[in-house]
Amino acid sequence: MLDDSIGWGAMGEVFRMHDHQGTALAFKVLHPDLASDADVVGRFVKERGILEALKSPNLVGVVDLVVEGATLAIVMELVDGPDLRSYLSQRGTLAPSEVCRIGSAVATGLAAVHAAGIVHRDIKPENVLMKDSDSHALPKLTDFGISSLVDTERARSTMLVGTPQYIAPEVSEGHDVTASSDLYALGIMLYELACGVTPFAGGSVMAVLRRHSDVLPGRPDSLPDELWDLISWLLNKQPGQRPPTARQVATILDALGPSLTNFPPGQVLTEPPAPVTGLQSGVTMAVPFTQLPAT
């Protein structure tokens, strides 16, 4: 039984519901434009088993996929707690150790998604839910099932998938979305958690997309060297020069967090530091962390 509406977005509206056993769940009804597309419906049915089998403490669990007439819906675990956007808004910025903790959790969830052959395509604070717990709020990545239903051409033409502030340069330039594109978006999100603004914010959508391709991010003063090195690696313009896997990013963040506990939250910025200009085509940034932990 559907209860009240608890959220909505470009992909659809989310309702609270209870199953026959009285368990509270989230019921996301996808946008009618998606439900009327036979190809989307076909992928919806085909990928049902994959999405339901995805399990991780850092993923919002998919319970069922519903196809009923003109309705497509995803039944999910109901997470009590705000999304990461609200969590950040309440705090302004997060301390580097907390950035590492949350980033590691998101990367862990993303590793499970990538292992299943799915690219998320829309990593951003709105798609991370912060589950209430006795100690630290537990980050749980959501909406990984929806992006996989929308083919690349549809995503490019409708802008249904992806948010300009987090879109990797190769995607805005018309190339395929890959797991590396998700890692780039994760790097943008880590930057934002540390200073309150994304690195290429300001101006029109086209101006933002151009800066993703043409300039390097300016460094906020509050970022310790080690965390800045990792974020810079994630934000490399060349997909092949970013960290190899989300699992390795999670491992690095886990190792960094305890060493950064003495660093306080940084100042809330209203605009990012000036970007580094003069980036030449084909030039890549130096890759830190060359001795990656075994995974």
Short mmCIF file of N, CA and C in Angstrom, two decimals, residues 203-277:
data_model
loop_
_atom_site.label_atom_id
_atom_site.label_comp_id
_atom_site.label_asym_id
_atom_site.label_seq_id
_atom_site.Cartn_x
_atom_site.Cartn_y
_atom_site.Cartn_z
N GLY A 203 28.29 30.38 -13.72
CA GLY A 203 27.93 30.65 -15.10
C GLY A 203 26.95 29.64 -15.66
N SER A 204 26.89 29.58 -16.97
CA SER A 204 25.93 28.72 -17.66
C SER A 204 26.34 27.26 -17.60
N VAL A 205 25.41 26.39 -17.96
CA VAL A 205 25.70 24.95 -18.04
C VAL A 205 26.86 24.71 -19.01
N MET A 206 26.83 25.39 -20.17
CA MET A 206 27.89 25.19 -21.15
C MET A 206 29.24 25.65 -20.61
N ALA A 207 29.24 26.73 -19.83
CA ALA A 207 30.50 27.21 -19.25
C ALA A 207 31.06 26.19 -18.27
N VAL A 208 30.18 25.59 -17.47
CA VAL A 208 30.61 24.57 -16.51
C VAL A 208 31.20 23.37 -17.25
N LEU A 209 30.49 22.91 -18.27
CA LEU A 209 30.97 21.75 -19.03
C LEU A 209 32.32 22.04 -19.69
N ARG A 210 32.49 23.27 -20.18
CA ARG A 210 33.76 23.62 -20.83
C ARG A 210 34.91 23.60 -19.82
N ARG A 211 34.65 24.09 -18.61
CA ARG A 211 35.71 24.09 -17.60
C ARG A 211 36.10 22.67 -17.21
N HIS A 212 35.13 21.74 -17.20
CA HIS A 212 35.48 20.34 -16.94
C HIS A 212 36.55 19.86 -17.93
N SER A 213 36.45 20.32 -19.16
CA SER A 213 37.38 19.86 -20.20
C SER A 213 38.66 20.68 -20.28
N ASP A 214 38.57 21.98 -19.98
CA ASP A 214 39.65 22.89 -20.35
C ASP A 214 40.57 23.34 -19.22
N VAL A 215 40.14 23.26 -17.97
CA VAL A 215 40.98 23.77 -16.88
C VAL A 215 41.04 22.77 -15.74
N LEU A 216 42.06 22.93 -14.90
CA LEU A 216 42.22 22.10 -13.72
C LEU A 216 41.60 22.80 -12.52
N PRO A 217 41.14 22.04 -11.53
CA PRO A 217 40.49 22.66 -10.38
C PRO A 217 41.47 23.44 -9.52
N GLY A 218 41.01 24.57 -8.95
CA GLY A 218 41.79 25.28 -7.96
C GLY A 218 41.72 24.55 -6.63
N ARG A 219 42.76 24.69 -5.84
CA ARG A 219 42.83 23.94 -4.58
C ARG A 219 42.29 24.77 -3.41
N PRO A 220 41.28 24.26 -2.70
CA PRO A 220 40.85 24.92 -1.47
C PRO A 220 41.94 24.83 -0.40
N ASP A 221 42.10 25.87 0.39
CA ASP A 221 43.16 25.90 1.41
C ASP A 221 42.99 24.82 2.47
N SER A 222 41.75 24.37 2.68
CA SER A 222 41.48 23.45 3.79
C SER A 222 41.85 22.00 3.48
N LEU A 223 42.20 21.70 2.24
CA LEU A 223 42.46 20.30 1.87
C LEU A 223 43.90 19.90 2.17
N PRO A 224 44.10 18.89 3.03
CA PRO A 224 45.46 18.37 3.26
C PRO A 224 46.05 17.79 1.98
N ASP A 225 47.37 17.75 1.94
CA ASP A 225 48.06 17.31 0.72
C ASP A 225 47.59 15.95 0.24
N GLU A 226 47.49 14.99 1.17
CA GLU A 226 47.17 13.62 0.76
C GLU A 226 45.77 13.53 0.14
N LEU A 227 44.82 14.24 0.74
CA LEU A 227 43.45 14.20 0.20
C LEU A 227 43.37 14.96 -1.12
N TRP A 228 44.10 16.07 -1.20
CA TRP A 228 44.13 16.82 -2.45
C TRP A 228 44.75 15.98 -3.58
N ASP A 229 45.79 15.22 -3.26
CA ASP A 229 46.41 14.37 -4.28
C ASP A 229 45.41 13.35 -4.83
N LEU A 230 44.63 12.76 -3.95
CA LEU A 230 43.66 11.77 -4.40
C LEU A 230 42.56 12.43 -5.23
N ILE A 231 42.05 13.56 -4.78
CA ILE A 231 41.00 14.26 -5.53
C ILE A 231 41.53 14.67 -6.91
N SER A 232 42.77 15.17 -6.95
CA SER A 232 43.37 15.55 -8.24
C SER A 232 43.49 14.34 -9.17
N TRP A 233 43.81 13.21 -8.61
CA TRP A 233 43.90 11.97 -9.40
C TRP A 233 42.53 11.60 -9.96
N LEU A 234 41.51 11.67 -9.12
CA LEU A 234 40.15 11.35 -9.57
C LEU A 234 39.69 12.32 -10.66
N LEU A 235 40.15 13.57 -10.62
CA LEU A 235 39.70 14.59 -11.56
C LEU A 235 40.60 14.73 -12.78
N ASN A 236 41.43 13.74 -13.02
CA ASN A 236 42.26 13.78 -14.22
C ASN A 236 41.35 13.85 -15.45
N LYS A 237 41.74 14.65 -16.42
CA LYS A 237 40.94 14.81 -17.64
C LYS A 237 40.89 13.53 -18.47
N GLN A 238 41.91 12.70 -18.33
CA GLN A 238 41.99 11.47 -19.11
C GLN A 238 41.46 10.29 -18.30
N PRO A 239 40.40 9.61 -18.75
CA PRO A 239 39.83 8.50 -17.97
C PRO A 239 40.86 7.44 -17.59
N GLY A 240 41.79 7.14 -18.48
CA GLY A 240 42.79 6.11 -18.21
C GLY A 240 43.82 6.50 -17.19
N GLN A 241 43.87 7.79 -16.82
CA GLN A 241 44.83 8.27 -15.84
C GLN A 241 44.21 8.46 -14.46
N ARG A 242 42.96 8.04 -14.29
CA ARG A 242 42.31 8.08 -12.98
C ARG A 242 42.57 6.76 -12.24
N PRO A 243 42.21 6.68 -10.96
CA PRO A 243 42.39 5.42 -10.24
C PRO A 243 41.73 4.27 -10.99
N PRO A 244 42.33 3.09 -10.93
CA PRO A 244 41.80 1.96 -11.70
C PRO A 244 40.40 1.51 -11.28
N THR A 245 40.12 1.49 -9.98
CA THR A 245 38.84 0.96 -9.52
C THR A 245 38.32 1.74 -8.32
N ALA A 246 37.01 1.67 -8.13
CA ALA A 246 36.38 2.28 -6.95
C ALA A 246 36.85 1.58 -5.68
N ARG A 247 37.11 0.29 -5.75
CA ARG A 247 37.58 -0.45 -4.57
C ARG A 247 38.91 0.12 -4.08
N GLN A 248 39.80 0.44 -4.99
CA GLN A 248 41.09 0.99 -4.59
C GLN A 248 40.95 2.40 -4.01
N VAL A 249 40.00 3.16 -4.54
CA VAL A 249 39.72 4.48 -3.97
C VAL A 249 39.23 4.34 -2.53
N ALA A 250 38.34 3.38 -2.29
CA ALA A 250 37.83 3.14 -0.93
C ALA A 250 38.97 2.75 0.01
N THR A 251 39.87 1.91 -0.46
CA THR A 251 41.01 1.47 0.36
C THR A 251 41.91 2.65 0.73
N ILE A 252 42.18 3.52 -0.24
CA ILE A 252 43.02 4.69 0.01
C ILE A 252 42.35 5.63 1.01
N LEU A 253 41.06 5.88 0.84
CA LEU A 253 40.34 6.77 1.75
C LEU A 253 40.28 6.20 3.16
N ASP A 254 40.11 4.89 3.27
CA ASP A 254 40.13 4.24 4.59
C ASP A 254 41.48 4.46 5.28
N ALA A 255 42.55 4.39 4.51
CA ALA A 255 43.88 4.56 5.08
C ALA A 255 44.17 6.02 5.44
N LEU A 256 43.63 6.95 4.65
CA LEU A 256 43.88 8.37 4.88
C LEU A 256 43.13 8.92 6.09
N GLY A 257 41.90 8.47 6.27
CA GLY A 257 41.02 9.06 7.28
C GLY A 257 41.64 9.21 8.66
N PRO A 258 42.19 8.15 9.27
CA PRO A 258 42.74 8.27 10.63
C PRO A 258 43.88 9.27 10.74
N SER A 259 44.62 9.48 9.66
CA SER A 259 45.76 10.40 9.72
C SER A 259 45.34 11.86 9.60
N LEU A 260 44.05 12.10 9.32
CA LEU A 260 43.58 13.47 9.09
C LEU A 260 42.64 13.96 10.19
N THR A 261 42.59 13.24 11.31
CA THR A 261 41.62 13.57 12.35
C THR A 261 41.87 14.93 13.01
N ASN A 262 43.08 15.45 12.92
CA ASN A 262 43.38 16.74 13.55
C ASN A 262 43.05 17.95 12.67
N PHE A 263 42.62 17.69 11.46
CA PHE A 263 42.28 18.79 10.55
C PHE A 263 40.81 19.18 10.75
N PRO A 264 40.52 20.45 11.01
CA PRO A 264 39.13 20.88 11.21
C PRO A 264 38.41 21.06 9.88
N PRO A 265 37.08 21.21 9.91
CA PRO A 265 36.35 21.54 8.68
C PRO A 265 36.85 22.86 8.10
N GLY A 266 36.85 22.95 6.80
CA GLY A 266 37.32 24.17 6.15
C GLY A 266 36.24 25.23 6.05
N GLN A 267 36.63 26.39 5.59
CA GLN A 267 35.71 27.49 5.38
C GLN A 267 34.72 27.14 4.28
N VAL A 268 33.46 27.58 4.44
CA VAL A 268 32.45 27.38 3.40
C VAL A 268 32.69 28.40 2.29
N LEU A 269 32.96 27.93 1.10
CA LEU A 269 33.21 28.81 -0.04
C LEU A 269 31.91 29.03 -0.82
N THR A 270 31.70 30.23 -1.31
CA THR A 270 30.55 30.51 -2.16
C THR A 270 30.88 30.37 -3.63
N GLU A 271 32.16 30.38 -3.94
CA GLU A 271 32.63 30.10 -5.30
C GLU A 271 33.97 29.40 -5.19
N PRO A 272 34.29 28.55 -6.16
CA PRO A 272 35.54 27.78 -6.05
C PRO A 272 36.77 28.65 -6.27
N PRO A 273 37.93 28.21 -5.77
CA PRO A 273 39.18 28.91 -6.08
C PRO A 273 39.38 28.97 -7.60
N ALA A 274 40.12 29.96 -8.04
CA ALA A 274 40.35 30.12 -9.47
C ALA A 274 40.96 28.84 -10.05
N PRO A 275 40.41 28.37 -11.17
CA PRO A 275 40.96 27.16 -11.78
C PRO A 275 42.35 27.42 -12.35
N VAL A 276 43.06 26.33 -12.59
CA VAL A 276 44.39 26.40 -13.19
C VAL A 276 44.23 26.33 -14.69
N THR A 277 44.59 27.39 -15.39
CA THR A 277 44.41 27.45 -16.83
C THR A 277 45.66 27.00 -17.56
#
